[in-house]
Amino acid sequence: MLLCAVLVLLVLGGAGTASAHAALRSTDPADGSVLKSAPRDLTLTFTESVGLLDDSVRILDPSGHRLRLGEAEHVPGRSDAVRVSLPAKADTGTFTVAWRVVSADSHPVSGAFTFSVGKPSATAASVDTGPVEDPVTGSLWDLARYLAYLAGALLIGAAVFVVACRPPDPERLHKPLWAAWWTLLGATFALLVLRAPYETGTGPATAFDTSALSGTLSGRPGALLLARLGLLAVAAVLLRRGISALPQRRLPQVAGAALAVGLALTWAAAEHASAGIQVPVAVTSSALHLLATAVWLGGLAALLITLRRGSSSTATVARFSRLAFTSVTVLAVTGVYQSWRGLGSWSAFTDTSYGRTLIVKLVAVALLLAAAGFSRRWTTKALAVEAETVVRERVPEPVGGPPSLPEPPDSTPPAAEDHRLLRRSVLAEVGVAAVVLLITTVLTGTLPGRAEAEAAQAAPAGALPAASVTVVPFDVGAAGARGKVQITLDPGRTGDNSVEAVVYGADGGFAIVPELRISFTLPAQDIGPIDAELTNKGGYWGNSSLTLPVAGEWEMKVTVRVSDIDQVSEIRPVRIES
């Protein structure tokens, strides 16, 4: 089946184009163009519809200062084009445009380009082809996504296992089902909170900003996460009624099936399938792929639990074997379609990160199928032994009873030995399955091969000059009043700057203080102090309109108040470029 999937992929590899992450198709003015006069508007056109952030478009003038722009908005009637108004007067030279949007598949993308007015400047912004992402936010986001996949697979797969395989003692799966439910609930809530900093590329402290959370809930990814929480609430009602009655009651089975489909759609409608060509077919295929994965891998975990506790009959194992075969068939068909849609060409297998990750996943799936083959062989053997036993019980014994046979040299009965080997095989399958889910998490967050090729043909990406980041330790002297303040000054040049300050405690975790003040002084020219006028943003302190008029070596004074009477001030040098 795996070989057939690869062959079909080879046949379909040269089909038409599609994209999943948004790529910048064109800009007006064009990248690298030289204009006689400054344009009134700037327009960016993408390969698919995009969502806008509060700071989606930023422009630096030829001297490296940030321009005051109008609010970025979609071109009327087009969700794939973004327009922003420029100031009426502009200097002569090269302007650097940095952009950051959210693609239709919920992944943030960013880049930069330049255009010139009159004549190009001698220097321009440095080039960086990758989107900016906060490493802590990215790590937490990936961890939450993996836990959500893992818990979702166990929740759906174990429930289907109870209904379809009818284990003798289904109550043994009660605790694992609730553990999966709580894990999925916590992971979904974490994804909902981290959505805003993930989109904007900021630290996790910005997740506690109420305005950011409201913005998340108004978007499609946030709405899908909220829908998942609602579905989990309904699932909790079914679990509280007990799982023993699931195989006998039709209504809970129908409700459970609807919940499983709904949960799968909360992933399918927010990932790669939601963008590009054939979206309805792709979303359906992705949902079926997720359900088949959950039934197979989650059912494997449920089978392992029943085998380890000695509550699984041969008939239960045989039913799951047939169910797993059906799931693998669905996975093969949907996997071929999704691979064709994501790669676009045979060369993308080795030339793109998506293709190389897909190869690793195929190898892991092949190992999983090999382990499943051993389990299926032992299941067939156990069924044959059980059938032979039934036949022997039905045949009348000769007078005097059956002849006595010598005991086998191994003290372990054959049935117990097969049971032990089957348990080991299923344990190996579950271990490989966890790796497959991890690779799947990485794959869903990787730019597909088609989109990567299309992005490579689009305008080259760039980046703004790096922001100024300063870490200031503080120690008030009282117990528990030590920590540090991380201050980001963007872009760290003369003119308008944004300042963001995050307070960390002595244990490295986020700390809440009643007051934080920052001021800037330039002693060489007797300027200042200039108050940064920070406001509490709910987890961090910030101000988006701090003006520093002159370049030079400034002194930044940071005052941290930890109580009504305890505070400390620290001074650090900060270089402001022209």
Coordinates of C-alpha atoms in Angstrom, one line a residue:
M1 CA 0.0 0.0 0.0
L2 CA 2.9 2.4 0.8
L3 CA 4.5 1.5 -2.5
C4 CA 1.3 2.3 -4.4
A5 CA 1.1 5.6 -2.6
V6 CA 4.6 6.6 -3.8
L7 CA 3.8 5.4 -7.4
V8 CA 0.6 7.5 -7.5
L9 CA 2.6 10.5 -6.1
L10 CA 5.1 10.1 -8.9
V11 CA 2.3 10.1 -11.5
L12 CA 0.5 13.1 -10.1
G13 CA 3.7 15.1 -9.2
G14 CA 3.5 17.3 -12.3
A15 CA 0.0 18.4 -11.9
G16 CA -1.2 22.0 -11.6
T17 CA -0.1 24.6 -9.0
A18 CA -1.4 25.2 -5.5
S19 CA -0.3 27.1 -2.4
A20 CA -0.8 26.8 1.3
H21 CA 1.2 29.5 3.0
A22 CA 0.7 33.0 1.6
A23 CA 3.5 34.3 -0.6
L24 CA 4.0 37.9 -1.8
R25 CA 3.0 37.9 -5.4
S26 CA 3.6 41.5 -6.3
T27 CA 4.0 45.0 -4.9
D28 CA 3.1 48.5 -6.1
P29 CA 5.7 50.1 -6.2
A30 CA 7.6 47.1 -7.4
D31 CA 10.6 45.8 -5.4
G32 CA 13.7 47.6 -6.4
S33 CA 11.9 50.2 -8.5
V34 CA 13.0 53.8 -8.8
L35 CA 10.1 56.4 -8.9
K36 CA 10.2 60.0 -10.0
S37 CA 7.9 61.0 -7.1
A38 CA 6.6 59.4 -4.0
P39 CA 3.5 57.3 -4.4
R40 CA 0.3 58.1 -2.5
D41 CA -0.4 54.4 -1.6
L42 CA 1.5 51.2 -1.2
T43 CA -0.2 47.9 -2.3
L44 CA 0.9 44.4 -1.6
T45 CA -0.7 41.5 -3.4
F46 CA -0.4 37.9 -2.1
T47 CA -1.1 34.5 -3.5
E48 CA -4.1 33.9 -1.3
S49 CA -6.3 35.8 1.2
V50 CA -4.5 37.2 4.2
G51 CA -5.4 38.6 7.6
L52 CA -4.1 41.9 8.9
L53 CA -2.4 42.7 12.3
D54 CA -2.2 46.0 14.1
D55 CA 1.3 46.6 12.7
S56 CA 1.1 44.7 9.4
V57 CA 3.0 47.3 7.3
R58 CA 6.0 49.3 8.5
I59 CA 8.2 51.6 6.4
L60 CA 11.6 53.1 7.1
D61 CA 12.6 56.3 5.2
P62 CA 16.1 56.7 3.6
S63 CA 17.6 57.8 6.9
G64 CA 16.2 54.7 8.7
H65 CA 13.4 56.5 10.5
R66 CA 10.0 55.0 10.8
L67 CA 7.2 56.7 8.8
R68 CA 3.8 57.6 10.2
L69 CA 1.4 55.6 8.1
G70 CA -2.4 55.2 7.8
E71 CA -4.0 52.0 8.9
A72 CA -3.4 49.1 6.6
E73 CA -6.6 47.7 5.0
H74 CA -7.7 45.3 2.3
V75 CA -8.2 46.7 -1.2
P76 CA -12.0 46.9 -1.6
G77 CA -13.4 43.6 -2.9
R78 CA -10.1 41.7 -2.5
S79 CA -8.9 39.7 0.5
D80 CA -5.5 39.0 -1.1
A81 CA -4.4 42.6 -1.5
V82 CA -3.4 45.1 1.2
R83 CA -3.1 48.8 0.9
V84 CA -1.7 51.5 3.1
S85 CA -1.5 55.3 2.6
L86 CA 1.9 57.1 2.6
P87 CA 2.7 60.6 3.9
A88 CA 2.2 63.4 1.4
K89 CA 5.8 64.4 1.5
A90 CA 8.7 62.0 1.3
D91 CA 12.5 62.3 1.2
T92 CA 14.6 61.2 -1.8
G93 CA 16.3 57.8 -1.5
T94 CA 15.5 54.2 -0.7
F95 CA 12.6 53.2 1.5
T96 CA 12.4 49.8 3.2
V97 CA 9.0 48.2 3.6
A98 CA 8.5 45.4 6.2
W99 CA 5.2 43.5 6.3
R100 CA 3.7 40.7 8.4
V101 CA 0.3 39.1 7.7
V102 CA -1.5 35.9 8.6
S103 CA -2.1 33.5 5.7
A104 CA -5.4 31.7 5.2
D105 CA -4.1 28.6 6.8
S106 CA -3.5 30.5 10.0
H107 CA 0.3 30.7 9.7
P108 CA 2.0 34.2 10.1
V109 CA 4.3 35.1 7.2
S110 CA 6.6 38.2 6.9
G111 CA 9.2 39.8 4.7
A112 CA 10.4 43.1 3.3
F113 CA 11.3 44.9 0.1
T114 CA 12.6 48.3 -1.0
F115 CA 11.7 51.0 -3.5
S116 CA 13.4 54.4 -4.2
V117 CA 12.2 57.9 -4.9
G118 CA 14.4 60.1 -7.1
K119 CA 17.5 57.9 -6.8
P120 CA 18.6 54.9 -4.7
S121 CA 20.4 55.5 -1.4
A122 CA 23.9 54.2 -0.8
T123 CA 22.8 51.7 1.8
A124 CA 19.6 49.6 2.2
A125 CA 18.2 47.2 4.8
S126 CA 19.9 43.8 5.3
V127 CA 18.3 40.8 3.6
D128 CA 16.6 38.0 5.6
T129 CA 14.4 35.5 3.9
G130 CA 12.8 34.1 7.0
P131 CA 9.8 35.3 9.1
V132 CA 10.6 36.7 12.6
E133 CA 9.4 34.5 15.4
D134 CA 9.9 34.7 19.2
P135 CA 11.7 31.4 20.1
V136 CA 9.9 31.0 23.4
T137 CA 6.5 31.6 21.9
G138 CA 7.3 29.3 19.0
S139 CA 8.4 26.5 21.3
L140 CA 5.3 26.8 23.5
W141 CA 3.1 26.9 20.4
D142 CA 4.6 23.8 19.0
L143 CA 4.4 21.9 22.3
A144 CA 0.7 22.8 22.7
R145 CA 0.0 21.7 19.1
Y146 CA 1.7 18.4 19.6
L147 CA -0.2 17.7 22.9
A148 CA -3.4 18.6 21.1
Y149 CA -2.7 16.1 18.4
L150 CA -1.7 13.5 20.9
A151 CA -4.7 14.0 23.2
G152 CA -7.2 14.3 20.3
A153 CA -6.0 11.0 18.8
L154 CA -6.3 9.2 22.1
L155 CA -9.7 10.7 22.9
I156 CA -11.3 9.8 19.5
G157 CA -9.4 6.5 19.0
A158 CA -10.2 5.2 22.5
A159 CA -13.9 6.1 22.2
V160 CA -14.1 4.3 18.8
F161 CA -12.2 1.4 20.2
V162 CA -14.9 1.0 23.0
V163 CA -17.7 1.1 20.5
A164 CA -16.3 -0.9 17.6
C165 CA -14.0 -3.4 19.3
R166 CA -16.2 -4.0 22.5
P167 CA -13.5 -4.9 25.0
P168 CA -14.7 -7.1 27.9
D169 CA -14.0 -4.3 30.5
P170 CA -14.4 -0.9 28.9
E171 CA -14.3 0.9 32.2
R172 CA -10.5 0.4 32.3
L173 CA -10.3 3.1 29.6
H174 CA -12.3 5.6 31.7
K175 CA -9.2 7.3 33.2
P176 CA -7.2 7.4 29.9
L177 CA -10.2 9.0 28.2
W178 CA -10.5 11.7 30.9
A179 CA -6.7 12.3 30.8
A180 CA -7.0 12.8 27.0
W181 CA -9.9 15.2 27.5
W182 CA -8.1 17.3 30.1
T183 CA -4.9 17.4 28.0
L184 CA -6.8 18.5 24.9
L185 CA -8.7 21.1 26.9
G186 CA -5.5 22.6 28.3
A187 CA -3.6 22.5 25.0
T188 CA -6.5 24.2 23.2
F189 CA -6.7 26.9 25.8
A190 CA -2.9 27.4 25.5
L191 CA -3.2 27.7 21.7
L192 CA -6.0 30.3 22.1
V193 CA -3.9 32.4 24.5
L194 CA -0.7 32.1 22.5
R195 CA -2.4 32.9 19.2
A196 CA -1.8 36.6 19.3
P197 CA 1.9 36.6 20.2
Y198 CA 2.4 33.8 17.7
E199 CA 0.9 35.9 14.9
T200 CA 2.8 39.1 15.9
G201 CA 6.1 37.4 16.6
T202 CA 6.3 38.7 20.2
G203 CA 7.1 37.1 23.5
P204 CA 4.5 35.1 25.5
A205 CA 3.9 37.9 27.9
T206 CA 1.9 39.7 25.3
A207 CA -0.7 36.9 25.4
F208 CA -2.2 38.5 28.5
D209 CA -3.2 41.6 26.7
T210 CA -7.0 41.7 26.6
S211 CA -7.1 43.5 23.3
A212 CA -4.9 40.8 21.8
L213 CA -7.2 38.1 23.0
S214 CA -10.3 39.8 21.6
G215 CA -8.5 40.1 18.3
T216 CA -7.8 36.4 18.3
L217 CA -11.4 35.5 19.0
S218 CA -12.6 37.6 16.1
G219 CA -10.4 35.7 13.6
R220 CA -11.0 32.3 12.0
P221 CA -8.2 30.4 13.9
G222 CA -9.4 31.7 17.2
A223 CA -13.1 30.9 16.4
L224 CA -12.1 27.3 15.5
L225 CA -10.2 26.9 18.8
L226 CA -13.3 28.3 20.6
A227 CA -15.5 25.9 18.7
R228 CA -13.2 23.0 19.9
L229 CA -13.6 24.1 23.5
G230 CA -17.4 24.0 23.0
L231 CA -17.2 20.5 21.5
L232 CA -15.1 19.3 24.4
A233 CA -17.8 20.6 26.8
V234 CA -20.3 18.3 25.0
A235 CA -17.8 15.4 25.0
A236 CA -17.5 15.8 28.8
V237 CA -21.3 15.3 29.2
L238 CA -21.0 12.0 27.2
L239 CA -18.0 10.8 29.3
R240 CA -19.8 11.6 32.5
R241 CA -22.6 9.2 31.5
G242 CA -20.1 6.4 31.4
I243 CA -18.4 4.6 28.6
S244 CA -19.8 1.1 29.3
A245 CA -23.1 2.0 27.8
L246 CA -21.6 3.4 24.5
P247 CA -21.6 0.0 22.6
Q248 CA -25.4 -0.5 23.4
R249 CA -26.9 3.0 23.0
R250 CA -27.4 4.4 19.5
L251 CA -27.9 8.1 20.4
P252 CA -24.6 8.5 22.3
Q253 CA -22.8 6.7 19.3
V254 CA -24.3 9.2 16.8
A255 CA -23.5 12.1 19.1
G256 CA -19.9 10.8 19.6
A257 CA -19.4 10.4 15.8
A258 CA -20.6 14.0 15.2
L259 CA -18.2 15.2 17.9
A260 CA -15.3 13.4 16.4
V261 CA -16.0 14.9 12.9
G262 CA -16.4 18.3 14.5
L263 CA -13.1 18.0 16.4
A264 CA -11.3 16.9 13.2
L265 CA -12.7 19.9 11.3
T266 CA -11.3 22.3 13.9
W267 CA -7.9 21.2 12.8
A268 CA -8.6 20.7 9.0
A269 CA -10.2 24.1 8.6
A270 CA -7.2 25.9 10.2
E271 CA -4.3 24.1 8.6
H272 CA -2.9 23.8 5.1
A273 CA -6.1 22.4 3.6
S274 CA -7.9 25.7 4.2
A275 CA -5.9 27.5 1.5
G276 CA -4.9 26.8 -2.1
I277 CA -6.8 24.9 -4.7
Q278 CA -9.7 22.5 -4.1
V279 CA -10.3 23.7 -0.6
P280 CA -13.6 21.8 0.0
V281 CA -12.0 18.5 -1.2
A282 CA -8.8 19.3 0.8
V283 CA -10.6 20.0 4.0
T284 CA -12.7 16.8 3.7
S285 CA -9.5 14.8 2.9
S286 CA -7.7 16.3 5.8
A287 CA -10.5 15.6 8.2
L288 CA -10.7 12.0 7.1
H289 CA -6.9 11.7 7.4
L290 CA -7.1 13.0 11.0
L291 CA -10.0 10.7 11.9
A292 CA -8.2 7.7 10.4
T293 CA -5.0 8.6 12.3
A294 CA -6.9 9.0 15.6
V295 CA -8.8 5.7 15.1
W296 CA -5.6 3.8 14.3
L297 CA -3.1 5.4 16.7
G298 CA -5.5 6.2 19.5
G299 CA -7.0 2.7 19.2
L300 CA -3.5 1.3 19.5
A301 CA -3.0 3.0 22.8
A302 CA -6.4 1.8 24.0
L303 CA -5.5 -1.8 22.9
L304 CA -2.2 -1.6 24.7
I305 CA -3.9 -0.5 28.0
T306 CA -6.4 -3.4 27.8
L307 CA -3.6 -5.9 26.9
R308 CA -1.4 -4.8 29.8
R309 CA -4.3 -5.2 32.2
G310 CA -5.3 -8.5 30.8
S311 CA -8.8 -7.4 29.9
S312 CA -8.7 -7.9 26.1
S313 CA -10.1 -10.9 24.4
T314 CA -8.9 -12.4 21.1
A315 CA -12.2 -11.2 19.5
T316 CA -11.4 -7.7 20.7
V317 CA -8.0 -7.8 19.1
A318 CA -9.4 -9.3 15.9
R319 CA -12.0 -6.5 15.7
F320 CA -9.3 -3.8 16.1
S321 CA -7.2 -5.5 13.5
R322 CA -9.9 -5.1 10.9
L323 CA -10.6 -1.5 12.1
A324 CA -6.9 -0.7 11.8
F325 CA -6.7 -2.1 8.2
T326 CA -9.6 0.2 7.2
S327 CA -7.9 3.2 8.8
V328 CA -4.6 2.5 7.0
T329 CA -6.5 2.3 3.7
V330 CA -8.1 5.7 4.3
L331 CA -4.7 7.1 5.4
A332 CA -3.1 5.9 2.2
V333 CA -5.7 7.4 -0.1
T334 CA -5.9 10.8 1.7
G335 CA -2.1 10.9 2.3
V336 CA -1.5 10.5 -1.5
Y337 CA -3.8 13.4 -2.3
Q338 CA -2.4 15.7 0.4
S339 CA 1.2 14.9 -0.6
W340 CA 0.4 15.7 -4.2
R341 CA -1.3 19.0 -3.1
G342 CA 1.6 20.0 -0.8
L343 CA 4.6 19.0 -2.9
G344 CA 3.7 19.8 -6.5
S345 CA 6.8 18.1 -8.0
W346 CA 9.1 15.2 -7.5
S347 CA 12.1 17.5 -6.9
A348 CA 10.2 19.1 -3.9
F349 CA 10.8 15.8 -2.1
T350 CA 14.5 16.6 -1.7
D351 CA 14.7 20.3 -2.4
T352 CA 12.2 21.6 0.2
S353 CA 11.9 21.3 4.0
Y354 CA 8.3 20.0 3.6
G355 CA 9.5 17.2 1.3
R356 CA 12.3 16.1 3.5
T357 CA 10.1 16.1 6.5
L358 CA 7.5 14.1 4.5
I359 CA 10.2 11.5 3.7
V360 CA 11.0 11.1 7.4
K361 CA 7.3 10.7 8.1
L362 CA 7.0 8.0 5.4
V363 CA 9.9 6.1 6.9
A364 CA 8.2 6.3 10.4
V365 CA 4.9 5.1 8.9
A366 CA 6.7 2.2 7.2
L367 CA 8.1 1.1 10.5
L368 CA 4.7 1.5 12.0
L369 CA 3.2 -0.7 9.3
A370 CA 5.9 -3.3 9.8
A371 CA 5.1 -3.5 13.5
A372 CA 1.4 -3.7 12.6
G373 CA 2.1 -6.6 10.3
F374 CA 3.6 -8.6 13.2
S375 CA 0.6 -7.8 15.4
R376 CA -1.7 -8.9 12.6
R377 CA 0.2 -12.1 12.1
W378 CA 0.0 -13.0 15.8
T379 CA -3.7 -12.0 15.8
T380 CA -4.3 -14.4 13.0
K381 CA -2.4 -17.1 14.8
A382 CA -4.4 -16.6 18.0
L383 CA -7.7 -16.8 16.1
A384 CA -6.6 -20.0 14.5
V385 CA -5.7 -21.5 17.9
E386 CA -9.0 -20.4 19.4
A387 CA -11.0 -21.8 16.4
E388 CA -9.1 -25.1 16.8
T389 CA -9.9 -25.2 20.5
V390 CA -13.6 -24.7 19.7
V391 CA -13.6 -27.5 17.2
R392 CA -11.9 -29.8 19.7
E393 CA -14.5 -29.0 22.4
R394 CA -17.3 -30.0 20.0
V395 CA -15.7 -33.4 19.0
P396 CA -16.7 -36.2 21.5
E397 CA -13.7 -37.6 23.4
P398 CA -12.9 -41.3 23.3
V399 CA -13.8 -43.6 26.2
G400 CA -11.4 -43.0 29.0
G401 CA -10.7 -39.4 28.0
P402 CA -8.0 -38.0 25.7
P403 CA -4.5 -39.5 25.8
S404 CA -2.1 -37.6 28.0
L405 CA 0.5 -35.6 26.3
P406 CA 3.9 -34.5 27.7
E407 CA 4.2 -30.8 28.7
P408 CA 6.1 -28.6 26.4
P409 CA 9.6 -27.7 27.6
D410 CA 8.7 -24.0 27.9
S411 CA 6.5 -23.4 31.0
T412 CA 4.7 -20.6 29.3
P413 CA 1.5 -21.7 27.6
P414 CA 1.4 -21.0 23.9
A415 CA -1.6 -18.6 24.2
A416 CA 0.1 -16.7 27.0
E417 CA 3.3 -16.5 24.9
D418 CA 1.3 -15.1 21.9
H419 CA -0.4 -12.6 24.2
R420 CA 3.0 -11.4 25.5
L421 CA 4.4 -11.1 22.0
L422 CA 1.3 -9.2 20.8
R423 CA 1.6 -6.8 23.8
R424 CA 5.2 -6.1 22.9
S425 CA 4.4 -5.5 19.3
V426 CA 1.5 -3.1 20.1
L427 CA 3.8 -1.3 22.6
A428 CA 6.3 -0.8 19.7
E429 CA 3.5 0.5 17.5
V430 CA 2.4 3.0 20.1
G431 CA 6.0 4.3 20.5
V432 CA 6.4 4.8 16.8
A433 CA 3.0 6.3 16.6
A434 CA 4.0 9.0 19.1
V435 CA 7.0 9.8 16.8
V436 CA 4.6 9.9 13.8
L437 CA 2.4 12.4 15.5
L438 CA 5.5 14.5 16.4
I439 CA 6.6 14.6 12.8
T440 CA 3.0 15.4 11.7
T441 CA 3.1 18.4 14.1
V442 CA 6.3 19.6 12.4
L443 CA 4.9 19.0 8.9
T444 CA 1.7 21.0 9.5
G445 CA 3.8 24.0 10.5
T446 CA 6.2 23.7 7.6
L447 CA 5.8 25.7 4.4
P448 CA 4.5 23.2 1.7
G449 CA 6.8 22.6 -1.3
R450 CA 4.4 24.3 -3.8
A451 CA 4.1 27.4 -1.7
E452 CA 7.9 27.5 -1.1
A453 CA 8.5 27.3 -4.9
E454 CA 6.0 30.1 -5.5
A455 CA 7.5 32.2 -2.7
A456 CA 10.9 31.8 -4.2
Q457 CA 9.7 33.3 -7.5
A458 CA 8.0 36.2 -5.7
A459 CA 9.7 39.4 -4.5
P460 CA 12.8 38.7 -2.4
A461 CA 12.2 39.1 1.3
G462 CA 14.2 41.3 3.6
A463 CA 14.1 42.6 7.1
L464 CA 14.3 45.8 9.2
P465 CA 17.4 46.6 11.0
A466 CA 17.6 44.7 14.3
A467 CA 15.9 46.2 17.3
S468 CA 17.8 47.2 20.4
V469 CA 17.4 44.7 23.3
T470 CA 18.7 45.4 26.8
V471 CA 18.5 43.3 29.9
V472 CA 18.6 45.2 33.2
P473 CA 19.0 43.1 36.4
F474 CA 17.5 44.6 39.6
D475 CA 17.7 43.8 43.4
V476 CA 15.5 45.8 45.8
G477 CA 17.0 44.0 48.8
A478 CA 13.8 42.6 50.1
A479 CA 13.0 38.9 50.0
G480 CA 11.8 37.8 46.6
A481 CA 12.5 41.3 45.1
R482 CA 15.1 40.3 42.6
G483 CA 14.8 39.8 38.9
K484 CA 15.5 41.5 35.6
V485 CA 13.8 43.6 33.0
Q486 CA 14.1 42.9 29.3
I487 CA 13.6 46.1 27.3
T488 CA 13.1 46.1 23.5
L489 CA 13.5 49.4 21.6
D490 CA 12.3 49.2 18.0
P491 CA 13.9 50.2 15.7
G492 CA 16.5 51.8 18.1
R493 CA 16.9 54.9 15.8
T494 CA 16.2 58.5 16.0
G495 CA 12.5 59.4 15.6
D496 CA 9.6 57.3 16.5
N497 CA 10.3 54.1 18.5
S498 CA 8.2 51.5 20.2
V499 CA 9.4 50.2 23.6
E500 CA 8.4 46.9 25.3
A501 CA 9.5 45.9 28.8
V502 CA 9.0 42.4 30.3
V503 CA 9.7 41.8 34.0
Y504 CA 11.1 38.4 35.1
G505 CA 11.4 37.2 38.6
A506 CA 14.4 35.5 40.2
D507 CA 13.1 32.1 39.1
G508 CA 13.1 33.2 35.4
G509 CA 9.3 33.3 35.3
F510 CA 7.1 36.3 34.5
A511 CA 6.8 38.8 37.4
I512 CA 4.1 41.4 38.0
V513 CA 5.1 44.7 39.5
P514 CA 2.9 47.6 40.5
E515 CA 5.0 50.2 38.6
L516 CA 7.7 50.3 36.0
R517 CA 9.2 53.6 34.7
I518 CA 11.8 54.1 32.0
S519 CA 13.4 57.4 31.0
F520 CA 16.1 58.4 28.5
T521 CA 18.8 61.1 28.9
L522 CA 21.6 62.2 26.4
P523 CA 24.2 63.9 28.7
A524 CA 26.5 64.9 25.8
Q525 CA 23.8 67.3 24.6
D526 CA 22.0 67.9 27.8
I527 CA 18.8 66.3 26.5
G528 CA 16.3 64.7 28.8
P529 CA 15.2 63.0 30.8
I530 CA 12.5 61.8 28.3
D531 CA 9.8 59.7 30.0
A532 CA 8.9 56.6 28.0
E533 CA 5.4 56.8 29.5
L534 CA 4.9 53.1 29.8
T535 CA 1.5 51.6 30.4
N536 CA 0.7 48.2 31.7
K537 CA -0.5 46.0 28.8
G538 CA -1.4 43.0 30.9
G539 CA 1.8 41.0 31.3
Y540 CA 4.2 43.5 29.9
W541 CA 4.8 47.3 29.8
G542 CA 4.9 49.2 26.6
N543 CA 4.5 52.4 24.5
S544 CA 4.4 52.5 20.7
S545 CA 5.2 56.2 20.3
L546 CA 8.5 57.1 22.0
T547 CA 10.4 59.9 20.2
L548 CA 14.2 60.1 20.5
P549 CA 15.4 63.1 18.5
V550 CA 19.2 62.8 18.4
A551 CA 21.6 59.9 17.7
G552 CA 24.2 59.1 20.3
E553 CA 25.0 57.2 23.5
W554 CA 21.9 57.6 25.7
E555 CA 21.4 56.7 29.3
M556 CA 18.3 54.6 30.0
K557 CA 17.1 54.7 33.6
V558 CA 14.9 51.8 34.7
T559 CA 12.9 52.2 37.9
V560 CA 11.1 49.1 39.3
R561 CA 8.7 49.4 42.2
V562 CA 7.8 46.1 43.8
S563 CA 5.7 47.4 46.7
D564 CA 4.3 50.6 48.2
I565 CA 7.7 51.5 49.7
D566 CA 10.3 49.3 47.9
Q567 CA 11.8 50.3 44.6
V568 CA 15.1 50.4 42.8
S569 CA 16.6 52.3 39.8
E570 CA 19.3 51.1 37.4
I571 CA 21.0 52.9 34.6
R572 CA 22.2 51.3 31.4
P573 CA 23.7 52.8 28.2
V574 CA 21.7 52.5 25.0
R575 CA 23.1 53.4 21.5
I576 CA 20.6 55.2 19.3
E577 CA 21.5 55.2 15.6
S578 CA 20.7 58.0 13.2

